[in-house]
Coordinates of C-alpha atoms in Angstrom, one line a residue:
Chain A
M264 CA -16.4 -7.1 2.7
E265 CA -18.1 -4.8 0.3
L266 CA -15.9 -3.5 -2.5
S267 CA -18.5 -0.9 -3.5
E268 CA -18.1 0.6 0.0
L269 CA -14.4 1.0 -0.6
Y270 CA -14.4 2.2 -4.2
R271 CA -17.2 4.7 -4.0
E272 CA -17.8 7.0 -7.0
V273 CA -16.5 10.1 -5.2
I274 CA -13.2 8.3 -4.3
L275 CA -12.6 7.1 -7.8
T276 CA -13.3 10.6 -9.1
H277 CA -10.9 12.2 -6.7
A278 CA -8.3 9.6 -7.5
T279 CA -8.4 10.1 -11.3
H280 CA -8.9 13.9 -11.1
P281 CA -7.1 14.9 -8.0
H282 CA -7.5 18.5 -6.7
H283 CA -4.5 20.7 -6.0
Y284 CA -2.2 18.3 -7.7
G285 CA 1.2 19.9 -8.5
E286 CA 3.7 22.2 -6.8
I287 CA 3.3 25.7 -5.4
E288 CA 5.8 28.5 -5.9
N289 CA 7.9 29.3 -2.9
P290 CA 6.2 27.1 -0.3
D291 CA 6.7 28.0 3.3
K292 CA 6.8 24.3 4.4
K293 CA 6.9 20.9 2.8
A294 CA 7.2 17.3 3.7
H295 CA 7.8 13.9 2.0
G296 CA 5.9 10.8 3.1
S297 CA 6.2 7.3 1.9
N298 CA 5.0 3.9 2.9
P299 CA 7.9 1.5 2.9
L300 CA 5.7 -1.6 2.5
C301 CA 4.0 -0.6 -0.7
G302 CA 6.0 2.2 -2.2
D303 CA 3.3 4.9 -2.0
S304 CA 5.0 8.2 -1.9
F305 CA 3.7 11.8 -1.5
D306 CA 5.2 15.3 -1.4
I307 CA 3.1 18.0 0.1
E308 CA 3.8 21.7 0.0
I309 CA 2.0 24.5 1.9
K310 CA 2.0 28.3 2.3
M311 CA 1.1 29.7 5.7
D312 CA -0.7 32.9 6.4
G313 CA 0.0 33.4 10.1
D314 CA -1.5 30.3 11.7
K315 CA -3.6 29.4 8.7
I316 CA -2.8 27.0 5.9
S317 CA -3.4 29.4 3.0
E318 CA -2.3 27.2 0.1
I319 CA -1.6 23.5 -0.3
S320 CA -0.6 21.2 -3.1
F321 CA 0.5 17.6 -3.5
I322 CA 2.3 15.3 -5.9
G323 CA 3.0 11.6 -5.7
A324 CA 2.1 8.1 -6.6
G325 CA -0.2 5.8 -4.8
C326 CA -3.3 3.7 -5.0
S327 CA -6.8 5.3 -5.5
I328 CA -7.4 5.3 -1.7
S329 CA -4.3 7.3 -0.9
K330 CA -4.6 9.6 -3.9
A331 CA -8.3 10.3 -3.2
S332 CA -7.5 10.9 0.5
A333 CA -4.8 13.4 -0.5
S334 CA -7.1 15.2 -2.9
M335 CA -9.9 15.5 -0.4
M336 CA -7.5 16.5 2.3
T337 CA -6.2 19.5 0.2
E338 CA -9.9 20.7 -0.1
M339 CA -10.5 20.3 3.6
A340 CA -7.3 21.7 5.0
R341 CA -7.0 24.8 2.9
G342 CA -8.0 27.9 5.0
K343 CA -7.8 25.9 8.3
T344 CA -5.7 26.9 11.2
V345 CA -3.2 24.4 12.4
K346 CA -5.4 23.6 15.4
E347 CA -8.4 23.1 13.2
F348 CA -6.3 20.8 11.0
Y349 CA -5.3 18.7 14.0
D350 CA -9.0 18.3 15.0
L351 CA -9.7 17.2 11.4
L352 CA -6.8 14.8 11.4
D353 CA -8.1 13.2 14.6
K354 CA -11.6 12.8 13.1
M355 CA -10.1 11.4 9.9
E356 CA -8.1 8.7 11.7
K357 CA -11.2 7.7 13.7
L358 CA -13.2 7.6 10.5
V359 CA -10.9 5.2 8.7
R360 CA -10.6 3.0 11.8
G361 CA -14.4 2.8 12.1
E362 CA -14.4 4.7 15.4
L363 CA -16.2 7.9 14.4
A364 CA -19.8 8.5 15.3
E365 CA -22.1 8.9 12.3
K366 CA -23.1 12.5 13.1
D367 CA -19.5 13.5 13.2
A368 CA -18.8 11.8 9.9
E369 CA -21.6 13.9 8.3
E370 CA -19.6 17.0 8.9
L371 CA -16.7 15.7 6.9
G372 CA -18.4 16.0 3.5
D373 CA -16.7 14.1 0.7
L374 CA -14.2 12.7 3.1
A375 CA -16.9 10.6 4.8
A376 CA -16.7 8.4 1.7
L377 CA -13.5 7.0 3.2
A378 CA -15.5 5.3 6.0
G379 CA -15.5 2.2 3.8
V380 CA -11.7 1.8 4.4
S381 CA -12.4 0.6 7.9
A382 CA -13.5 -2.8 6.6
F383 CA -10.1 -3.2 4.9
P384 CA -7.5 -3.0 7.7
V385 CA -4.5 -3.3 5.3
R386 CA -5.7 -0.2 3.4
V387 CA -6.0 2.1 6.4
K388 CA -2.4 3.2 6.1
C389 CA -3.1 4.2 2.5
A390 CA -5.8 6.6 3.6
I391 CA -3.8 8.1 6.4
L392 CA -0.4 8.5 4.6
P393 CA -1.2 12.0 3.0
W394 CA -2.5 13.2 6.3
K395 CA 0.6 12.2 8.3
T396 CA 2.7 13.9 5.6
L397 CA 0.7 17.1 5.9
K398 CA 1.1 17.0 9.7
N399 CA 4.9 16.7 9.1
A400 CA 4.8 19.6 6.7
V401 CA 2.9 21.7 9.2
E402 CA 5.6 20.9 11.8
D403 CA 8.4 21.5 9.3
D404 CA 10.8 24.0 10.9
D405 CA 13.4 24.4 8.1
Chain B
M147 CA 0.4 -30.0 -18.5
N148 CA -2.2 -30.2 -15.8
S149 CA -1.1 -33.6 -14.8
L150 CA 1.4 -32.1 -12.4
A151 CA -1.0 -29.9 -10.5
G152 CA -3.8 -32.4 -10.9
C153 CA -1.8 -35.1 -9.0
C154 CA -0.4 -32.8 -6.3
K155 CA -3.2 -30.3 -5.4
K156 CA -4.5 -32.8 -2.8
D157 CA -1.2 -32.7 -0.9
F158 CA -1.7 -29.0 0.0
S159 CA -4.3 -28.5 2.7
T160 CA -4.1 -24.8 2.5
L161 CA -5.8 -25.0 -0.9
K162 CA -9.0 -26.2 0.9
V163 CA -9.2 -22.9 2.8
K164 CA -12.1 -20.7 1.7
I165 CA -11.5 -17.0 1.3
Y166 CA -14.7 -15.0 1.8
G167 CA -16.5 -18.3 0.9
K168 CA -14.5 -18.7 -2.3
R169 CA -11.9 -21.1 -3.6
L170 CA -8.3 -20.0 -2.7
V171 CA -6.3 -19.2 -5.8
Y172 CA -2.8 -18.9 -4.4
L173 CA -0.5 -17.0 -6.8
D174 CA 2.1 -15.8 -4.4
S175 CA 4.5 -18.7 -4.2
A176 CA 7.5 -16.4 -5.0
A177 CA 6.9 -14.9 -1.6
T178 CA 6.5 -18.3 0.1
S179 CA 5.2 -21.6 -1.2
L180 CA 2.5 -23.7 0.4
K181 CA 3.6 -26.7 2.3
P182 CA 2.6 -30.3 1.4
E183 CA 1.2 -32.7 4.0
S184 CA 4.5 -34.7 4.1
V185 CA 6.4 -31.6 5.3
I186 CA 3.9 -30.7 7.9
E187 CA 3.8 -34.3 9.0
S188 CA 7.6 -34.6 9.4
I189 CA 7.6 -31.5 11.6
T190 CA 4.9 -32.8 14.0
D191 CA 6.5 -36.2 13.9
F192 CA 9.8 -34.7 15.0
Y193 CA 8.2 -32.8 17.9
R194 CA 6.1 -35.8 18.9
N195 CA 8.7 -38.6 18.6
H196 CA 12.3 -37.3 18.3
N197 CA 12.4 -33.9 20.1
A198 CA 15.8 -33.3 21.7
N199 CA 18.7 -30.9 21.1
I200 CA 21.4 -31.9 18.7
H201 CA 25.1 -32.5 18.8
R202 CA 25.4 -32.5 22.6
G203 CA 23.4 -35.2 24.2
V204 CA 24.9 -38.6 24.8
Y205 CA 21.4 -40.1 25.0
L206 CA 19.6 -41.9 22.2
L207 CA 16.9 -39.3 21.6
S208 CA 19.5 -36.5 21.0
Q209 CA 21.4 -38.8 18.6
E210 CA 18.2 -39.4 16.7
A211 CA 17.5 -35.7 16.5
T212 CA 21.0 -35.1 15.3
Q213 CA 20.7 -37.7 12.6
L214 CA 17.5 -36.3 11.3
Y215 CA 18.9 -32.8 11.2
E216 CA 22.1 -33.9 9.4
K217 CA 20.2 -36.1 7.0
T218 CA 18.7 -33.0 5.4
R219 CA 22.2 -31.7 4.8
S220 CA 23.2 -34.7 2.8
K221 CA 19.9 -34.6 0.9
L222 CA 20.5 -30.9 0.0
K223 CA 24.1 -31.8 -1.1
K224 CA 22.7 -34.4 -3.5
F225 CA 19.7 -32.3 -4.6
F226 CA 21.9 -29.4 -5.5
N227 CA 24.9 -31.5 -6.6
T228 CA 27.4 -29.6 -4.4
P229 CA 31.1 -30.3 -5.1
E230 CA 33.3 -32.2 -2.7
E231 CA 35.1 -29.0 -1.7
G232 CA 31.8 -27.4 -0.6
E233 CA 29.8 -27.1 2.6
I234 CA 26.2 -26.4 3.4
I235 CA 25.5 -24.0 6.3
Y236 CA 22.0 -23.8 7.6
T237 CA 20.6 -20.3 7.8
S238 CA 17.1 -18.8 8.4
G239 CA 16.8 -18.2 4.7
T240 CA 18.5 -16.3 1.8
T241 CA 18.5 -13.0 3.9
G242 CA 20.4 -14.8 6.7
A243 CA 22.8 -16.4 4.2
V244 CA 23.7 -13.1 2.3
N245 CA 24.1 -11.3 5.7
L246 CA 26.5 -14.0 6.8
V247 CA 28.7 -13.6 3.7
A248 CA 28.5 -9.8 3.6
S249 CA 29.3 -9.5 7.3
S250 CA 31.9 -12.3 7.8
W251 CA 33.6 -12.4 4.5
G252 CA 33.0 -8.7 3.6
R253 CA 34.4 -7.3 6.8
T254 CA 37.6 -9.3 6.6
N255 CA 38.2 -9.0 2.8
L256 CA 36.9 -5.7 1.6
G257 CA 38.8 -2.4 1.8
E258 CA 39.1 1.1 0.5
G259 CA 38.3 1.2 -3.3
D260 CA 37.4 -2.5 -3.6
V261 CA 34.3 -3.0 -5.8
I262 CA 31.2 -5.1 -5.1
V263 CA 29.2 -5.8 -8.3
L264 CA 25.4 -6.1 -7.9
S265 CA 22.6 -5.8 -10.4
E266 CA 19.7 -3.4 -10.8
M267 CA 17.4 -6.3 -10.4
E268 CA 18.4 -7.4 -6.9
H269 CA 16.1 -8.1 -4.0
H270 CA 16.8 -5.8 -1.1
S271 CA 18.2 -8.8 0.8
N272 CA 21.1 -9.0 -1.7
L273 CA 21.5 -5.2 -1.8
V274 CA 21.3 -3.7 1.7
P275 CA 23.8 -6.0 3.4
W276 CA 26.4 -5.0 0.8
Q277 CA 25.6 -1.3 1.1
I278 CA 26.2 -1.6 4.8
V279 CA 29.5 -3.4 4.6
A280 CA 30.7 -1.1 1.7
R281 CA 30.0 2.0 3.7
E282 CA 31.8 0.5 6.7
K283 CA 34.9 -0.5 4.7
G284 CA 35.1 2.2 2.1
A285 CA 34.3 -0.2 -0.7
E286 CA 32.3 0.8 -3.7
L287 CA 29.2 -0.7 -5.4
A288 CA 28.9 -1.1 -9.1
Y289 CA 25.7 -2.2 -10.8
I290 CA 25.0 -4.4 -13.9
P291 CA 22.3 -2.5 -15.7
V292 CA 19.0 -4.1 -16.7
T293 CA 18.0 -3.9 -20.4
D294 CA 14.6 -2.8 -21.6
S295 CA 13.7 -6.4 -22.2
G296 CA 14.4 -7.2 -18.5
E297 CA 17.7 -8.9 -18.9
L298 CA 21.2 -8.2 -17.4
D299 CA 23.4 -6.2 -19.7
L300 CA 26.4 -8.6 -19.9
E301 CA 28.5 -6.3 -22.0
E302 CA 28.3 -3.6 -19.3
Y303 CA 29.0 -6.3 -16.7
K304 CA 32.3 -7.3 -18.5
R305 CA 33.3 -3.6 -18.8
I306 CA 33.1 -3.1 -15.0
F307 CA 36.2 -5.4 -14.6
K308 CA 38.3 -3.4 -17.0
N309 CA 38.8 -0.4 -14.6
H310 CA 37.7 -1.6 -11.2
S311 CA 39.2 -3.8 -8.6
V312 CA 36.2 -6.2 -8.3
K313 CA 36.3 -8.4 -5.2
I314 CA 32.9 -10.0 -5.3
V315 CA 29.9 -10.3 -7.6
A316 CA 26.5 -10.9 -6.0
V317 CA 23.5 -11.4 -8.3
N318 CA 20.3 -13.4 -8.4
H319 CA 19.7 -16.5 -10.4
I320 CA 16.1 -15.7 -11.2
S321 CA 14.6 -12.2 -10.6
N322 CA 11.7 -12.2 -8.1
V323 CA 10.0 -9.4 -10.1
L324 CA 10.8 -10.0 -13.8
G325 CA 11.2 -13.8 -13.6
T326 CA 14.4 -13.5 -15.8
L327 CA 16.8 -16.5 -15.6
N328 CA 20.2 -14.9 -15.5
P329 CA 23.2 -16.4 -17.3
V330 CA 25.0 -17.2 -14.0
E331 CA 27.6 -19.6 -15.5
E332 CA 28.9 -16.8 -17.7
I333 CA 28.8 -14.4 -14.8
V334 CA 30.8 -16.8 -12.7
R335 CA 33.4 -17.4 -15.5
Q336 CA 34.0 -13.7 -16.0
A337 CA 34.4 -13.0 -12.3
H338 CA 36.8 -15.9 -11.8
M339 CA 38.9 -14.7 -14.7
Y340 CA 39.6 -11.6 -12.7
G341 CA 40.0 -13.4 -9.4
A342 CA 36.7 -12.1 -7.9
L343 CA 34.3 -14.3 -5.9
V344 CA 30.7 -14.8 -6.9
L345 CA 27.5 -15.2 -4.8
I346 CA 24.4 -16.4 -6.5
D347 CA 21.1 -15.6 -4.8
G348 CA 19.1 -18.7 -5.5
A349 CA 15.9 -17.8 -3.7
Q350 CA 13.8 -18.0 -6.8
S351 CA 15.7 -20.6 -8.8
A352 CA 16.1 -23.4 -6.2
P353 CA 12.3 -24.0 -6.0
H354 CA 11.8 -24.0 -9.7
I355 CA 14.7 -25.3 -11.8
P356 CA 17.3 -28.0 -11.6
V357 CA 20.3 -26.4 -9.9
D358 CA 23.7 -28.0 -10.3
I359 CA 26.1 -26.1 -8.1
S360 CA 29.1 -28.1 -9.2
R361 CA 28.5 -27.0 -12.8
M362 CA 27.6 -23.4 -12.0
D363 CA 30.8 -23.2 -9.9
P364 CA 29.9 -20.2 -7.7
D365 CA 31.8 -19.5 -4.5
F366 CA 28.5 -18.9 -2.6
Y367 CA 24.9 -19.9 -3.3
T368 CA 22.0 -18.9 -1.1
V369 CA 18.6 -20.6 -0.8
S370 CA 15.3 -20.0 1.1
G371 CA 13.8 -23.3 2.2
H372 CA 10.3 -21.9 2.7
K373 CA 10.0 -21.0 -1.0
M374 CA 10.7 -24.6 -2.0
L375 CA 7.9 -26.3 0.1
G376 CA 9.9 -26.2 3.3
P377 CA 9.0 -24.5 6.6
T378 CA 9.6 -20.8 7.2
G379 CA 12.8 -19.9 9.0
T380 CA 14.9 -22.4 6.9
G381 CA 17.4 -21.9 4.2
F382 CA 21.1 -22.4 3.6
L383 CA 24.4 -21.0 2.4
Y384 CA 26.5 -23.1 0.2
G385 CA 30.2 -22.0 0.2
R386 CA 33.6 -23.3 -0.8
R387 CA 35.2 -24.9 2.2
G388 CA 38.5 -23.0 1.8
I389 CA 36.8 -19.7 1.8
L390 CA 34.4 -20.6 4.7
K391 CA 37.4 -21.8 6.7
S392 CA 39.2 -18.4 6.3
M393 CA 36.0 -16.5 7.4
P394 CA 35.5 -15.5 11.1
P395 CA 32.3 -16.7 12.8
Y396 CA 29.2 -14.6 12.1
Q397 CA 27.3 -15.3 15.3
S398 CA 28.9 -16.8 18.4
G399 CA 27.7 -18.9 21.3
G400 CA 27.0 -22.6 21.9
D401 CA 27.7 -25.3 19.4
M402 CA 30.0 -23.1 17.3
I403 CA 33.0 -23.5 19.5
E404 CA 35.8 -26.0 19.9
E405 CA 37.2 -24.9 23.3
V406 CA 36.4 -22.0 25.5
S407 CA 38.4 -20.5 28.3
L408 CA 37.6 -17.4 30.3
E409 CA 39.7 -15.3 27.9
N410 CA 39.5 -17.1 24.6
A411 CA 37.7 -19.6 22.3
T412 CA 38.5 -21.6 19.3
W413 CA 36.0 -22.4 16.6
N414 CA 34.3 -25.7 15.8
E415 CA 34.8 -27.3 12.4
L416 CA 32.6 -26.5 9.4
P417 CA 29.7 -26.1 9.0
Y418 CA 29.1 -25.8 12.8
K419 CA 31.3 -22.8 13.1
F420 CA 28.5 -20.9 11.5
E421 CA 25.6 -22.5 13.3
A422 CA 25.6 -21.0 16.7
G423 CA 22.9 -21.7 19.3
T424 CA 20.0 -24.1 19.1
Q425 CA 19.0 -24.3 15.4
N426 CA 15.5 -24.6 13.9
I427 CA 15.9 -28.4 14.1
A428 CA 12.3 -29.3 13.3
G429 CA 12.4 -26.8 10.4
F430 CA 15.4 -28.5 8.8
V431 CA 13.8 -31.9 9.3
G432 CA 10.8 -30.5 7.4
L433 CA 13.1 -29.1 4.7
G434 CA 14.4 -32.6 4.2
A435 CA 10.8 -33.8 3.5
A436 CA 10.4 -30.9 1.1
V437 CA 13.5 -32.0 -0.8
D438 CA 12.1 -35.6 -0.9
Y439 CA 8.9 -34.2 -2.4
L440 CA 10.6 -32.2 -5.1
S441 CA 13.0 -35.0 -5.9
R442 CA 10.0 -37.4 -6.5
M443 CA 8.4 -34.9 -8.8
G444 CA 11.6 -34.2 -10.7
M445 CA 12.9 -30.6 -11.2
D446 CA 12.7 -30.8 -15.0
R447 CA 8.9 -31.3 -14.7
V448 CA 8.7 -28.5 -12.1
R449 CA 10.5 -26.1 -14.3
K450 CA 8.4 -27.0 -17.3
H451 CA 5.1 -26.6 -15.4
G452 CA 6.0 -23.1 -14.0
E453 CA 7.3 -21.8 -17.3
E454 CA 4.3 -23.0 -19.2
L455 CA 1.9 -21.4 -16.7
S456 CA 3.7 -18.1 -16.9
V457 CA 3.5 -18.2 -20.7
K458 CA -0.2 -19.1 -20.8
A459 CA -1.1 -16.5 -18.2
R460 CA 0.8 -13.8 -20.2
E461 CA -1.1 -14.9 -23.4
K462 CA -4.5 -14.9 -21.6
L463 CA -4.0 -11.6 -19.8
S464 CA -2.6 -9.8 -22.8
S465 CA -6.1 -9.3 -24.2
I466 CA -7.0 -7.0 -21.3
K467 CA -7.0 -3.4 -22.2
G468 CA -4.1 -1.3 -20.8
M469 CA -2.2 -4.5 -19.7
K470 CA 1.6 -4.1 -19.5
F471 CA 4.0 -6.9 -18.5
Y472 CA 7.5 -6.6 -17.1
G473 CA 10.0 -9.3 -17.9
P474 CA 11.1 -11.5 -20.8
E475 CA 8.4 -12.3 -23.4
K476 CA 9.3 -15.9 -23.5
G477 CA 7.9 -16.5 -20.0
S478 CA 9.7 -17.3 -16.8
P479 CA 11.3 -20.5 -15.6
G480 CA 10.6 -19.1 -12.1
G481 CA 6.8 -19.0 -12.9
V482 CA 6.7 -15.3 -12.3
L483 CA 4.5 -12.7 -14.1
S484 CA 4.6 -9.0 -13.2
F485 CA 2.1 -6.6 -14.6
N486 CA 0.3 -3.3 -14.4
I487 CA -3.0 -2.1 -15.9
E488 CA -3.0 1.5 -17.2
G489 CA -4.8 3.8 -14.9
A490 CA -4.9 1.4 -12.0
H491 CA -2.6 1.1 -9.0
P492 CA -1.6 -2.5 -8.2
H493 CA -2.9 -2.2 -4.6
D494 CA -6.4 -1.6 -5.9
I495 CA -6.1 -4.6 -8.2
G496 CA -4.7 -6.7 -5.3
T497 CA -7.6 -5.8 -3.0
I498 CA -10.2 -6.6 -5.6
L499 CA -8.5 -9.9 -6.6
D500 CA -8.5 -10.7 -2.9
S501 CA -12.2 -10.3 -2.7
E502 CA -12.4 -13.1 -5.3
G503 CA -10.1 -15.4 -3.3
I504 CA -7.1 -14.7 -5.5
A505 CA -3.8 -14.0 -3.6
V506 CA -1.2 -12.0 -5.6
R507 CA 1.6 -9.8 -4.4
T508 CA 1.4 -6.0 -5.1
G509 CA 4.0 -3.4 -4.3
H510 CA 7.7 -3.0 -5.0
H511 CA 8.6 -6.7 -4.1
C512 CA 11.6 -5.6 -2.0
A513 CA 13.2 -4.3 -5.2
Q514 CA 12.8 -0.5 -5.2
P515 CA 15.8 0.2 -7.4
L516 CA 14.3 -2.1 -10.1
M517 CA 11.0 -0.3 -9.8
K518 CA 12.8 2.9 -10.5
R519 CA 14.5 1.4 -13.5
L520 CA 11.1 0.3 -14.8
S521 CA 9.7 3.7 -14.0
V522 CA 6.8 2.3 -12.0
P523 CA 6.0 2.8 -8.3
A524 CA 4.9 -0.8 -8.0
T525 CA 3.6 -3.8 -9.9
A526 CA 1.2 -6.7 -9.4
R527 CA 2.8 -10.1 -9.5
A528 CA 1.3 -13.5 -10.0
S529 CA 3.7 -16.4 -9.3
F530 CA 2.9 -20.0 -10.2
Y531 CA 4.1 -23.2 -8.6
I532 CA 3.5 -26.9 -8.9
Y533 CA -0.1 -26.8 -7.4
N534 CA -1.3 -24.1 -9.8
D535 CA -3.1 -24.9 -13.0
E536 CA -4.9 -23.3 -16.0
Q537 CA -8.1 -22.9 -13.9
D538 CA -6.1 -20.5 -11.7
I539 CA -5.2 -18.5 -14.8
E540 CA -8.9 -18.3 -15.7
S541 CA -9.7 -17.1 -12.2
L542 CA -7.0 -14.4 -12.4
Y543 CA -8.4 -13.3 -15.8
S544 CA -12.0 -13.0 -14.4
G545 CA -10.7 -11.3 -11.3
I546 CA -8.8 -8.6 -13.3
H547 CA -12.0 -8.0 -15.3
K548 CA -13.8 -7.4 -12.1
A549 CA -11.1 -5.0 -11.0
V550 CA -11.4 -3.1 -14.3
E551 CA -15.2 -2.8 -13.7
V552 CA -15.0 -1.8 -10.0
L553 CA -12.3 0.8 -10.7
K554 CA -14.3 2.1 -13.8
L555 CA -11.2 2.0 -15.9
G556 CA -13.0 2.1 -19.2
V557 CA -15.1 5.2 -18.4
K558 CA -12.7 8.1 -17.8

């Protein structure tokens, strides 16, 4: 196991300086996600413009993997349609499980840095938690 | 002080396991202890040479199995100095024992407006069973607050009795996160003055300090065998016979009955009323070997060793920048040291320590309300036992330095 593969510079930067960290005014949808085993916990809020995620923010506490994943996710998901987000979610899950082809990983930009997580099975859930939470937010009907 | 670990390390085969090619530094005994050869040997010997079901065979092998199984009960009575009027009931561990009391005693004795007193530093296993029974019976929960120094606020505890109908108090003896040794004798005295019962969760105290149940005088005391060198799936509930007698069975089936007809059944005598079905026989034989091991070592020495290591580790790690400890400054008789490093999440610390062969626990330690009280999402926890030594503290220290480096904590 290579620690430098897990804790890449770009991950540490996102974790310490997360993007879109905070709350948005009058969100259309929101969701709370937590990992009962470790106590990681995130709240994600979004605004929708038709079928598009027009604004997104997150707050929460977690390890650098989950926080960096959340930060990168906000960058990637903003402006995407719900269907595009589901495609991205699918690729992301494959990436952290080590099942994504290299050429597909290249399209993911910064997110590709999370590929190192696949060598640390217990940390896969950390990387996925914010994404599952956003999925719940997108599907929030309240 | 190293004499203790020095003489017993060889008894624990797990310590020879290599982790990523490195020496295993096992600092998670508060979750479960390693098992000495004598315990492993006693289990295999049982299965090889004495395997039979207990209490029901007229044949010799079954009688042997019964004797071995029951011998552990008498060893436990002696080891924990239980009073004459008490019984030991085998359970799967502390969780099983607390659930037994909350369910059997709780459902028959709690009602609308009755109060169950817990503390802010309870493990979920001494919290959730009470929440469930309280909701069911309309009882209320009251909490003993935890002070900033990580101790129970006894003044507040005593105040609860002034305007509440307290029926039972259930608190831990040693906190699994803070390592605090709670003044259980005083807690028991106060509760008994008001006619309330007391359950002491001994999961972290039984492995580490001499426990004298007669002197402590609780109504219930719960223990996890696997944290005190015994096999997983073993533990017990100590209870006063009179109270246990009045309690309905918790689980029902074979071995717990006296007579069964198509319509009805009467219950077996104590402790068998609470030991339904085929028990973890080999496990309790193993627990007997664990008690023998700890008795040979002497619990005063065990306590001193764990306490000294927790103090030394705290001293050593305090030089690390951004280090924050949770729990009493004077060290823990339970050998527990919880900490965080500013700017780092404990999971990241845990993963990096693991890469060095160091096993620590990270997370909320099944004590989410306590995490909230400490205003942290999680902590890292190193816990020391008889087979740990100062070299392990050195390894932990170097491992944390590596974590600081990998996570670039100095260069923000």
